[in-house]
Amino acid sequence: HKFDFARLICGRFPNKCFILKGANTLVAINEKTIIMPHGSQALAKAGSGDALAGVVSALCAQGYSLLDAATNGVAAISFAA
C-alpha cells in the first residue's frame, strides 16, 4: 500500500521529503502526506522523474521548504504534461 510505504520511508528518514510518483502522486514528510491527483499518462515517460527532480531542486535553491518545493514541483510537472 502506497501510504504504508510512505510512512515507512518517512519514519526511517525524518525531515526528508519523499515523492512517490504515480496516477495519484504522494508527497510525504514526517507525519504529513499530500495526494496530488493531477497525474497523467504523459508522465510515464523516461525523463519525467529527472525533470521533476530538477524543478524541485531549483525551488529548494530559491529558498522553498522541502514540502513546498515538492508539492509545487509535482504540480508544475503535472500541469505541464
mmCIF file of C-alpha atoms in Angstrom, residues 7-67:
data_model
loop_
_atom_site.group_PDB
_atom_site.id
_atom_site.type_symbol
_atom_site.label_atom_id
_atom_site.label_comp_id
_atom_site.label_asym_id
_atom_site.label_seq_id
_atom_site.Cartn_x
_atom_site.Cartn_y
_atom_site.Cartn_z
ATOM 1 C CA ARG A 7 5.001 6.160 6.389
ATOM 2 C CA LEU A 8 7.809 3.596 6.494
ATOM 3 C CA ILE A 9 10.189 5.766 4.467
ATOM 4 C CA CYS A 10 9.318 8.925 6.428
ATOM 5 C CA GLY A 11 9.873 7.052 9.685
ATOM 6 C CA ARG A 12 13.321 5.894 8.595
ATOM 7 C CA PHE A 13 14.341 9.255 7.155
ATOM 8 C CA PRO A 14 12.820 12.007 9.327
ATOM 9 C CA ASN A 15 12.698 15.574 7.997
ATOM 10 C CA LYS A 16 13.277 14.360 4.433
ATOM 11 C CA CYS A 17 10.684 14.799 1.715
ATOM 12 C CA PHE A 18 9.539 11.747 -0.217
ATOM 13 C CA ILE A 19 7.802 11.787 -3.619
ATOM 14 C CA LEU A 20 6.142 8.619 -4.876
ATOM 15 C CA LYS A 21 5.118 9.141 -8.493
ATOM 16 C CA GLY A 22 2.005 7.516 -9.855
ATOM 17 C CA ALA A 23 -1.529 8.227 -11.039
ATOM 18 C CA ASN A 24 -2.000 9.959 -7.681
ATOM 19 C CA THR A 25 1.461 11.148 -6.678
ATOM 20 C CA LEU A 26 2.208 11.204 -2.959
ATOM 21 C CA VAL A 27 4.363 13.863 -1.341
ATOM 22 C CA ALA A 28 5.258 12.981 2.249
ATOM 23 C CA ILE A 29 7.403 14.401 5.022
ATOM 24 C CA ASN A 30 7.319 13.238 8.639
ATOM 25 C CA GLU A 31 3.631 12.813 9.582
ATOM 26 C CA LYS A 32 2.217 14.751 6.623
ATOM 27 C CA THR A 33 1.161 13.132 3.338
ATOM 28 C CA ILE A 34 -0.293 15.084 0.423
ATOM 29 C CA ILE A 35 -2.045 13.452 -2.528
ATOM 30 C CA MET A 36 -1.585 15.190 -5.871
ATOM 31 C CA PRO A 37 -4.450 13.896 -8.070
ATOM 32 C CA HIS A 38 -3.311 15.504 -11.318
ATOM 33 C CA GLY A 39 -1.314 12.591 -12.730
ATOM 34 C CA SER A 40 -1.238 11.845 -16.413
ATOM 35 C CA GLN A 41 -0.053 9.020 -18.653
ATOM 36 C CA ALA A 42 2.241 11.571 -20.263
ATOM 37 C CA LEU A 43 4.335 11.470 -17.076
ATOM 38 C CA ALA A 44 5.001 7.735 -17.517
ATOM 39 C CA LYS A 45 7.874 8.511 -19.863
ATOM 40 C CA ALA A 46 11.612 8.302 -19.426
ATOM 41 C CA GLY A 47 12.958 11.559 -18.053
ATOM 42 C CA SER A 48 9.842 12.850 -16.306
ATOM 43 C CA GLY A 49 11.341 11.965 -12.923
ATOM 44 C CA ASP A 50 14.541 13.762 -13.903
ATOM 45 C CA ALA A 51 12.543 16.856 -14.830
ATOM 46 C CA LEU A 52 10.693 16.657 -11.515
ATOM 47 C CA ALA A 53 13.963 16.373 -9.588
ATOM 48 C CA GLY A 54 15.308 19.419 -11.425
ATOM 49 C CA VAL A 55 12.244 21.536 -10.681
ATOM 50 C CA VAL A 56 12.195 20.522 -7.003
ATOM 51 C CA SER A 57 15.940 21.193 -6.688
ATOM 52 C CA ALA A 58 15.579 24.604 -8.316
ATOM 53 C CA LEU A 59 12.769 25.541 -5.935
ATOM 54 C CA CYS A 60 14.844 24.401 -2.932
ATOM 55 C CA ALA A 61 17.751 26.523 -4.209
ATOM 56 C CA GLN A 62 15.401 29.523 -4.241
ATOM 57 C CA GLY A 63 14.597 29.014 -0.564
ATOM 58 C CA TYR A 64 11.374 26.988 -0.690
ATOM 59 C CA SER A 65 10.860 24.494 2.128
ATOM 60 C CA LEU A 66 11.192 20.832 1.164
ATOM 61 C CA LEU A 67 7.439 20.300 1.311
#
